[in-house]
Short mmCIF file of C-alpha atoms and ligand atoms in Angstrom, two decimals:
data_model
loop_
_atom_site.label_atom_id
_atom_site.label_comp_id
_atom_site.label_asym_id
_atom_site.label_seq_id
_atom_site.Cartn_x
_atom_site.Cartn_y
_atom_site.Cartn_z
CA GLN D 1 58.94 126.93 79.06
CA ASN D 2 61.74 125.91 76.70
CA GLU D 3 59.20 125.86 73.91
CA ILE D 4 58.24 129.51 74.63
CA TYR D 5 61.93 130.54 74.66
CA ARG D 6 62.69 128.59 71.50
CA LYS D 7 59.71 130.06 69.56
CA GLY D 8 60.56 133.58 70.66
CA MET D 9 64.32 133.45 70.15
CA PHE D 10 64.47 131.44 66.88
CA GLU D 11 61.09 131.87 65.24
CA GLN D 12 60.07 135.36 66.42
CA GLN D 13 56.81 133.79 67.52
CA LEU D 14 55.72 135.45 70.75
CA PRO D 15 53.14 134.09 73.13
CA ILE D 16 49.55 135.38 72.40
CA VAL D 17 49.01 135.83 76.10
CA THR D 18 51.55 137.60 78.31
CA THR D 19 53.56 135.34 80.55
CA ASN D 20 53.67 137.96 83.26
CA PRO D 21 50.82 137.20 85.73
CA ASN D 22 50.64 140.83 86.75
CA ASN D 23 50.05 142.06 83.25
CA LEU D 24 47.33 139.60 82.29
CA GLU D 25 44.65 141.75 83.69
CA ASP D 26 45.77 144.80 81.71
CA GLN D 27 45.84 142.81 78.55
CA ALA D 28 42.30 141.56 79.17
CA LYS D 29 41.12 145.04 80.06
CA SER D 30 42.15 146.39 76.68
CA ILE D 31 39.94 143.75 74.96
CA LEU D 32 36.85 143.28 77.11
CA LYS D 33 33.78 145.47 77.41
CA PRO D 34 33.87 147.38 80.73
CA THR D 35 30.98 145.45 82.23
CA ALA D 36 32.64 142.06 81.46
CA PHE D 37 36.03 143.29 82.63
CA ASN D 38 34.59 144.69 85.84
CA TYR D 39 32.79 141.42 86.51
CA VAL D 40 35.89 139.26 86.37
CA ALA D 41 38.50 141.68 87.71
CA GLY D 42 36.26 143.05 90.45
CA GLY D 43 35.71 141.92 94.05
CA ALA D 44 33.44 142.73 96.89
CA GLY D 45 33.43 146.11 98.64
CA GLU D 46 36.72 147.96 98.45
CA ARG D 47 38.58 144.80 97.43
CA ALA D 48 40.28 144.49 100.81
CA THR D 49 39.98 140.70 100.69
CA MET D 50 41.29 140.52 97.17
CA ASP D 51 44.36 142.46 98.34
CA ALA D 52 44.63 140.23 101.40
CA ASN D 53 44.64 137.14 99.22
CA ARG D 54 47.82 138.34 97.49
CA LEU D 55 49.43 139.70 100.71
CA ALA D 56 48.90 136.32 102.41
CA PHE D 57 51.11 134.73 99.78
CA ARG D 58 53.77 137.28 100.28
CA GLN D 59 54.05 136.38 103.93
CA TRP D 60 55.48 132.97 103.03
CA LYS D 61 58.80 132.45 101.37
CA MET D 62 60.44 129.33 99.93
CA VAL D 63 63.50 127.75 101.48
CA PRO D 64 65.09 125.90 98.55
CA ARG D 65 67.13 122.66 98.78
CA MET D 66 70.14 121.94 96.50
CA LEU D 67 71.80 118.95 94.86
CA ARG D 68 68.71 116.87 94.87
CA PRO D 69 67.37 114.52 92.15
CA THR D 70 64.83 116.93 90.68
CA THR D 71 65.70 116.90 87.00
CA HIS D 72 62.43 115.07 86.34
CA ARG D 73 59.41 116.36 88.17
CA ASP D 74 56.12 114.58 88.69
CA LEU D 75 53.07 116.93 88.93
CA CYS D 76 50.42 114.11 89.35
CA VAL D 77 48.12 114.08 92.28
CA THR D 78 45.55 111.58 93.56
CA LEU D 79 42.28 113.05 94.73
CA PHE D 80 39.44 110.92 95.98
CA GLY D 81 41.07 107.77 94.62
CA GLU D 82 41.45 109.18 91.07
CA LYS D 83 44.81 110.12 89.56
CA TYR D 84 45.08 113.54 87.90
CA ASP D 85 47.99 114.82 85.71
CA SER D 86 47.70 118.30 87.16
CA PRO D 87 47.56 119.69 90.74
CA VAL D 88 45.84 122.71 89.20
CA LEU D 89 42.07 122.64 88.59
CA MET D 90 40.06 125.12 86.59
CA ALA D 91 37.90 126.90 89.14
CA PRO D 92 34.21 127.18 88.44
CA VAL D 93 33.59 130.49 86.78
CA GLY D 94 30.15 131.44 85.58
CA VAL D 95 28.88 133.20 82.42
CA GLN D 96 32.09 132.52 80.37
CA GLN D 97 30.34 133.69 77.15
CA ILE D 98 30.71 137.32 78.24
CA PHE D 99 34.55 136.87 78.04
CA HIS D 100 34.76 135.02 74.70
CA GLU D 101 32.46 133.11 72.35
CA ASP D 102 34.58 130.01 72.97
CA LYS D 103 32.89 130.00 76.40
CA GLU D 104 32.66 126.94 78.65
CA THR D 105 32.71 124.42 75.81
CA GLY D 106 36.01 125.77 74.45
CA LEU D 107 37.68 126.10 77.87
CA SER D 108 36.66 122.60 78.90
CA GLU D 109 37.94 121.24 75.60
CA VAL D 110 41.48 122.71 76.11
CA CYS D 111 41.52 121.68 79.80
CA SER D 112 40.94 118.12 78.59
CA GLU D 113 43.86 118.44 76.17
CA ILE D 114 46.27 119.44 78.96
CA GLY D 115 44.88 117.21 81.75
CA VAL D 116 43.53 120.09 83.85
CA PRO D 117 40.25 119.02 85.57
CA TYR D 118 37.40 121.38 84.53
CA ILE D 119 34.87 122.46 87.09
CA LEU D 120 31.64 123.57 85.48
CA SER D 121 29.72 126.38 87.25
CA THR D 122 25.92 126.11 87.76
CA ALA D 123 25.74 129.70 86.41
CA SER D 124 27.10 128.66 82.99
CA SER D 125 26.51 129.85 79.51
CA SER D 126 26.89 126.25 78.16
CA SER D 127 24.79 123.45 79.52
CA ILE D 128 25.97 120.46 81.65
CA GLU D 129 25.54 118.17 78.58
CA GLU D 130 27.28 120.45 76.09
CA VAL D 131 30.35 120.78 78.34
CA ALA D 132 30.42 116.99 78.93
CA LYS D 133 30.62 116.60 75.16
CA SER D 134 33.33 119.15 74.56
CA ASN D 135 35.38 117.92 77.61
CA GLY D 136 35.20 114.34 76.21
CA ASN D 137 37.40 112.01 78.16
CA GLY D 138 38.84 114.83 80.26
CA PRO D 139 38.21 115.00 84.01
CA ARG D 140 35.30 117.16 85.01
CA TRP D 141 33.62 118.11 88.19
CA PHE D 142 30.33 119.95 88.74
CA GLN D 143 29.86 123.05 90.93
CA LEU D 144 26.50 123.48 92.55
CA TYR D 145 24.99 126.79 93.42
CA TRP D 146 22.47 125.18 95.66
CA PRO D 147 18.94 126.03 94.56
CA GLN D 148 16.18 126.68 97.02
CA SER D 149 14.05 124.08 95.27
CA ASP D 150 15.07 120.50 96.22
CA ASP D 151 13.46 119.23 93.03
CA ILE D 152 15.71 121.39 90.86
CA THR D 153 18.70 120.48 92.97
CA ILE D 154 18.12 116.78 92.49
CA SER D 155 17.53 117.28 88.81
CA LEU D 156 20.86 119.11 88.37
CA LEU D 157 22.64 116.33 90.29
CA LYS D 158 21.12 113.68 88.13
CA ARG D 159 22.08 115.46 84.99
CA ALA D 160 25.73 115.97 86.16
CA GLN D 161 26.00 112.36 87.22
CA ALA D 162 24.63 111.12 83.93
CA SER D 163 27.03 113.37 82.04
CA GLY D 164 30.16 111.94 83.72
CA TYR D 165 31.04 114.72 86.21
CA LYS D 166 32.99 112.88 88.95
CA VAL D 167 32.97 115.22 91.99
CA LEU D 168 30.26 117.53 93.25
CA VAL D 169 31.55 120.91 94.44
CA VAL D 170 29.00 122.74 96.59
CA THR D 171 29.70 126.46 96.88
CA LEU D 172 28.54 127.65 100.33
CA ASP D 173 29.69 131.31 100.33
CA THR D 174 27.35 132.64 97.61
CA TRP D 175 23.77 131.97 98.78
CA ALA D 176 23.40 135.72 98.21
CA LEU D 177 25.53 137.85 95.84
CA ALA D 178 27.82 140.19 97.69
CA TRP D 179 28.07 144.01 97.55
CA ARG D 180 30.10 144.25 94.46
CA PRO D 181 30.24 147.99 93.51
CA ALA D 182 31.48 147.63 89.95
CA ASP D 183 28.69 145.16 89.06
CA LEU D 184 26.07 147.11 90.93
CA ASP D 185 27.06 150.31 89.07
CA GLY D 186 27.08 148.40 85.75
CA GLY D 187 23.69 146.74 86.25
CA TYR D 188 24.95 143.13 86.56
CA VAL D 189 24.80 142.80 82.79
CA PRO D 190 25.93 139.08 82.59
CA PHE D 191 22.85 137.97 84.61
CA ALA D 192 20.43 140.54 83.32
CA LYS D 193 20.85 139.20 79.78
CA GLY D 194 20.37 135.57 80.86
CA ILE D 195 23.86 134.60 79.67
CA GLY D 196 24.63 132.43 82.71
CA ASN D 197 21.43 130.45 82.51
CA ALA D 198 22.20 127.65 80.01
CA THR D 199 22.24 124.97 82.77
CA GLY D 200 19.04 126.43 84.34
CA PHE D 201 17.05 126.93 81.19
CA THR D 202 17.78 123.40 79.96
CA ASP D 203 16.72 121.84 83.19
CA PRO D 204 13.51 119.85 82.75
CA VAL D 205 12.31 120.51 86.30
CA PHE D 206 13.04 124.21 86.08
CA ARG D 207 11.24 124.40 82.75
CA GLN D 208 8.18 122.58 84.06
CA LYS D 209 7.95 124.82 87.15
CA PHE D 210 8.29 127.91 84.87
CA ARG D 211 5.61 126.65 82.51
CA GLU D 212 3.23 126.06 85.43
CA LYS D 213 3.82 129.49 86.85
CA PHE D 214 3.93 131.60 83.70
CA ASN D 215 2.37 129.49 80.96
CA THR D 216 5.30 129.96 78.67
CA THR D 217 8.90 128.86 78.07
CA PRO D 218 12.09 130.44 79.50
CA GLU D 219 13.24 131.38 76.04
CA GLU D 220 10.08 133.36 75.37
CA ARG D 221 10.49 135.38 78.56
CA VAL D 222 14.16 135.51 79.20
CA LEU D 223 14.15 138.31 81.72
CA GLN D 224 11.42 136.69 83.87
CA ALA D 225 13.12 133.31 83.55
CA SER D 226 16.47 134.78 84.51
CA ASN D 227 14.85 136.32 87.51
CA GLU D 228 13.37 132.95 88.56
CA TRP D 229 16.65 131.08 88.01
CA VAL D 230 18.93 133.60 89.69
CA GLY D 231 16.35 133.88 92.55
CA ASN D 232 16.65 130.17 93.02
CA ILE D 233 20.48 129.86 93.10
CA PHE D 234 21.26 133.18 94.79
CA SER D 235 18.10 133.21 96.93
CA GLY D 236 19.36 135.14 99.95
CA ALA D 237 18.45 132.19 102.14
CA ALA D 238 21.31 129.99 103.37
CA HIS D 239 20.95 126.22 103.74
CA SER D 240 21.95 124.41 106.87
CA TRP D 241 24.52 121.72 107.75
CA GLU D 242 21.66 119.22 108.15
CA GLN D 243 20.62 119.70 104.57
CA ILE D 244 23.92 118.25 103.32
CA ALA D 245 22.18 114.91 103.80
CA LEU D 246 19.95 115.63 100.80
CA LEU D 247 23.03 116.08 98.64
CA LYS D 248 24.68 112.93 99.94
CA LYS D 249 21.51 111.03 99.23
CA ASN D 250 21.34 112.19 95.66
CA TRP D 251 24.99 112.08 94.63
CA GLU D 252 27.05 108.99 94.21
CA GLY D 253 30.62 110.13 94.50
CA PRO D 254 32.78 112.61 96.39
CA ILE D 255 31.28 115.80 97.67
CA VAL D 256 33.49 118.87 98.26
CA LEU D 257 32.36 122.04 100.13
CA LYS D 258 33.73 125.27 98.60
CA GLY D 259 34.12 128.45 100.57
CA ILE D 260 35.32 127.14 103.98
CA GLN D 261 37.45 129.69 105.87
CA HIS D 262 36.80 128.87 109.59
CA PRO D 263 38.57 125.87 111.18
CA GLU D 264 35.31 125.17 113.11
CA ASP D 265 33.40 124.85 109.85
CA ALA D 266 36.14 122.54 108.57
CA LYS D 267 35.37 120.28 111.55
CA LEU D 268 31.62 120.49 110.89
CA ALA D 269 32.36 119.40 107.31
CA VAL D 270 33.99 116.26 108.78
CA GLU D 271 30.97 115.69 110.92
CA ALA D 272 28.69 116.15 107.94
CA GLY D 273 30.57 113.31 106.24
CA VAL D 274 31.72 115.09 103.10
CA ASP D 275 34.89 114.05 101.27
CA GLY D 276 36.61 117.40 100.89
CA ILE D 277 36.62 121.09 101.35
CA ILE D 278 38.01 124.05 99.51
CA CYS D 279 39.67 126.67 101.63
CA SER D 280 38.46 129.66 99.57
CA ASN D 281 36.97 133.07 99.88
CA HIS D 282 35.63 133.10 96.32
CA GLY D 283 38.63 135.19 95.11
CA GLY D 284 37.58 138.05 97.40
CA ARG D 285 34.27 138.36 95.68
CA GLN D 286 31.97 137.69 98.64
CA LEU D 287 32.71 138.94 102.17
CA ASP D 288 34.99 141.96 101.89
CA GLY D 289 37.21 142.46 104.88
CA ALA D 290 37.66 138.75 105.30
CA VAL D 291 41.15 137.33 105.86
CA GLY D 292 43.37 136.33 102.99
CA SER D 293 42.40 132.68 102.18
CA LEU D 294 45.97 131.31 102.58
CA GLU D 295 46.04 132.74 106.08
CA MET D 296 43.48 130.16 107.18
CA LEU D 297 44.83 127.11 105.29
CA PRO D 298 47.31 125.78 107.94
CA GLU D 299 44.64 125.95 110.73
CA ILE D 300 42.11 124.26 108.50
CA VAL D 301 44.49 121.50 107.53
CA ASP D 302 45.36 121.02 111.23
CA ALA D 303 41.68 121.00 112.23
CA VAL D 304 40.74 118.16 109.91
CA GLY D 305 43.92 116.09 109.79
CA ASP D 306 43.53 113.27 107.30
CA LYS D 307 39.77 113.01 107.78
CA LEU D 308 39.08 114.80 104.58
CA THR D 309 40.90 116.30 101.54
CA VAL D 310 41.68 119.96 101.68
CA LEU D 311 41.90 121.98 98.41
CA PHE D 312 42.74 125.64 98.08
CA ASP D 313 41.87 128.75 95.98
CA SER D 314 41.84 132.54 96.02
CA GLY D 315 44.78 134.55 94.83
CA ILE D 316 47.01 132.01 93.14
CA ARG D 317 49.05 133.66 90.28
CA THR D 318 52.36 131.89 90.04
CA GLY D 319 53.92 128.48 90.32
CA VAL D 320 55.50 129.37 93.63
CA ASP D 321 52.08 130.34 95.01
CA ILE D 322 50.95 126.78 94.19
CA ILE D 323 53.96 125.30 96.00
CA LYS D 324 53.16 127.42 99.05
CA ALA D 325 49.61 126.25 99.17
CA LEU D 326 50.60 122.61 98.67
CA SER D 327 53.33 123.00 101.33
CA LEU D 328 50.75 124.30 103.76
CA GLY D 329 48.69 121.11 103.26
CA ALA D 330 46.42 121.66 100.24
CA LYS D 331 46.28 118.55 98.05
CA ALA D 332 45.49 120.62 94.85
CA VAL D 333 44.52 124.17 93.94
CA LEU D 334 41.97 125.95 91.80
CA ILE D 335 42.74 128.92 89.55
CA GLY D 336 40.07 131.47 88.50
CA ARG D 337 40.84 134.85 87.01
CA PRO D 338 44.16 134.18 85.19
CA ALA D 339 42.65 131.56 82.95
CA ILE D 340 39.65 133.76 82.30
CA TYR D 341 41.88 136.62 81.26
CA GLY D 342 43.58 134.20 78.90
CA LEU D 343 40.16 133.22 77.48
CA ALA D 344 39.26 136.85 76.98
CA ILE D 345 42.54 137.67 75.29
CA GLY D 346 42.96 134.67 73.00
CA GLY D 347 39.87 132.43 73.29
CA LYS D 348 40.45 128.79 74.30
CA GLN D 349 43.99 128.88 73.05
CA GLY D 350 44.69 131.90 75.22
CA ALA D 351 43.32 130.15 78.28
CA LYS D 352 45.29 127.04 77.36
CA GLN D 353 48.46 129.09 77.22
CA VAL D 354 47.82 130.61 80.67
CA LEU D 355 47.15 127.27 82.29
CA GLN D 356 50.10 125.59 80.57
CA GLY D 357 52.29 128.59 81.56
CA ILE D 358 51.28 128.25 85.27
CA LEU D 359 52.01 124.51 85.12
CA ALA D 360 55.37 125.11 83.46
CA ASP D 361 56.22 127.80 86.05
CA LEU D 362 55.20 125.32 88.84
CA ASP D 363 57.30 122.57 87.27
CA GLN D 364 60.42 124.80 86.95
CA SER D 365 59.97 126.31 90.44
CA MET D 366 59.66 122.89 92.03
CA GLY D 367 62.95 121.91 90.35
CA LEU D 368 64.70 125.06 91.58
CA ALA D 369 63.33 124.50 95.09
CA GLY D 370 64.55 120.95 95.16
CA ILE D 371 61.13 119.34 95.06
CA ALA D 372 60.63 116.30 92.79
CA ASN D 373 56.93 115.63 93.30
CA ILE D 374 53.83 117.11 94.80
CA ALA D 375 53.94 114.94 97.91
CA ASP D 376 57.33 116.45 98.76
CA CYS D 377 55.82 119.88 99.28
CA ASN D 378 55.74 120.26 103.05
CA ARG D 379 56.11 122.88 105.74
CA SER D 380 59.88 122.48 105.91
CA MET D 381 60.08 124.05 102.43
CA ILE D 382 58.62 127.39 103.48
CA ARG D 383 59.01 130.03 106.14
CA ARG D 384 56.73 132.78 107.40
CA VAL D 385 58.44 136.11 107.30
CA GLN D 386 57.74 139.49 108.84
CA TYR D 387 59.25 141.90 106.37
CA GLY D 388 56.36 141.97 103.85
CA GLY D 389 56.84 143.12 100.28
C1 LIG C 401 34.05 133.06 90.12
N1 LIG C 401 33.92 132.04 91.15
C2 LIG C 401 32.86 131.24 91.12
N2 LIG C 401 32.81 130.21 92.06
C3 LIG C 401 31.77 129.31 92.02
O1 LIG C 401 31.77 128.42 92.92
N3 LIG C 401 30.85 129.38 91.08
C4 LIG C 401 30.82 130.31 90.09
O2 LIG C 401 30.00 130.38 89.22
C5 LIG C 401 31.90 131.39 90.15
N4 LIG C 401 31.90 132.32 89.25
C6 LIG C 401 32.96 133.16 89.21
C7 LIG C 401 33.05 134.14 88.17
C8 LIG C 401 34.17 134.95 88.09
C9 LIG C 401 34.31 135.97 86.96
C10 LIG C 401 35.26 134.73 89.01
C11 LIG C 401 36.54 135.59 88.90
C12 LIG C 401 35.17 133.89 89.99
C13 LIG C 401 35.00 131.93 92.18
C14 LIG C 401 36.10 130.94 91.59
O3 LIG C 401 35.62 129.71 91.58
C15 LIG C 401 37.31 130.97 92.53
O4 LIG C 401 36.93 130.67 93.86
C16 LIG C 401 38.15 132.25 92.48
O5 LIG C 401 38.14 132.79 91.22
C17 LIG C 401 39.56 132.01 92.90
O6 LIG C 401 40.28 133.11 93.07
P1 LIG C 401 41.26 133.68 91.87
O7 LIG C 401 42.03 132.51 91.36
O8 LIG C 401 40.37 134.28 90.85
O9 LIG C 401 42.05 134.67 92.60
#
């Protein structure tokens, strides 16, 4: 933060990406093609759940403490026995090439530079192996859109494991794509062009199945291959709790279920023996009319106790938002759109600036609230209010 002030005041060097979280979207809009902008900024239905995600944050207010030893703050967290420098993780976001040519390889590179764990989406425009290379020694997790074919699922898990992805994030809320009017009106261009298929098209088992069926390679028939790949990962047929066993059998390491909103599902996750859950509604992109994600966090945390690790996403825009989620019991949070707006505006450096800005805002806000480290975020620091706004 001091660095931004110093550069601006004394060197007339302004940030390439706005530091105002509410203006990021407008800045990205002025740069992106409408189809790409609508894809990232949009939500399901009439965006009621996107709105609810923000309103849910407004219902909680900080209650700051004074005269505490908070000059030096510690943002480190330990998740699944591993220490991370940042309580903010880069959420899995597909088709990053439509936002900037730096795409997943660039974003995972800068995440590594600033210690933000990078979660690679199955619907990526760079492959599992390319991202492992660009992310280098940085922490990386792999997000699974769970294919219908068990053979392909196992192949993806093997590749991710071999490429050093430490945690498997299984997204449960997107077995079918939602009713997203802006994308429906725009023809779902990202997927139609096969841009989010790098991980699929490079998969040996997917390739073999495709060759057997069509007697050609995915590259020679991109449209057909996209249809096969997207049909596999967004098949319209949900898996079952029993099938988690297949993932456990084929993944050595922590498994986290993403998209949990109901406390009863959180309990089922404990029964299924997974290591963590992400309280998330996919940033309001799936079931429109669903509650704001933060609304469910306390009940979910209470439902599972210390039996598994609860993470949170959907709607985080500021440092104080992060403190609120951590105070309600999340152990870390994921951020989606803001970082992608940064990527669109200024490539990987833009995304880096957004993520660093959010971490700086978090650091400063913790200090002002009288919180020295992440573990000290607790329910005594926040209060639910009625007056809205
Ligand atoms: C997503 N999200 C997502 N989630 C996932 O599990 N796999 C994916 O491929 C994607 N793709 C994706 C694309 C775009 C453009 C967006 C905006 C989001 C959801 C993402 O991981 C996260 O849950 C939300 O973005 C969190 O909400 P905020 O931070 O965007 O409000």
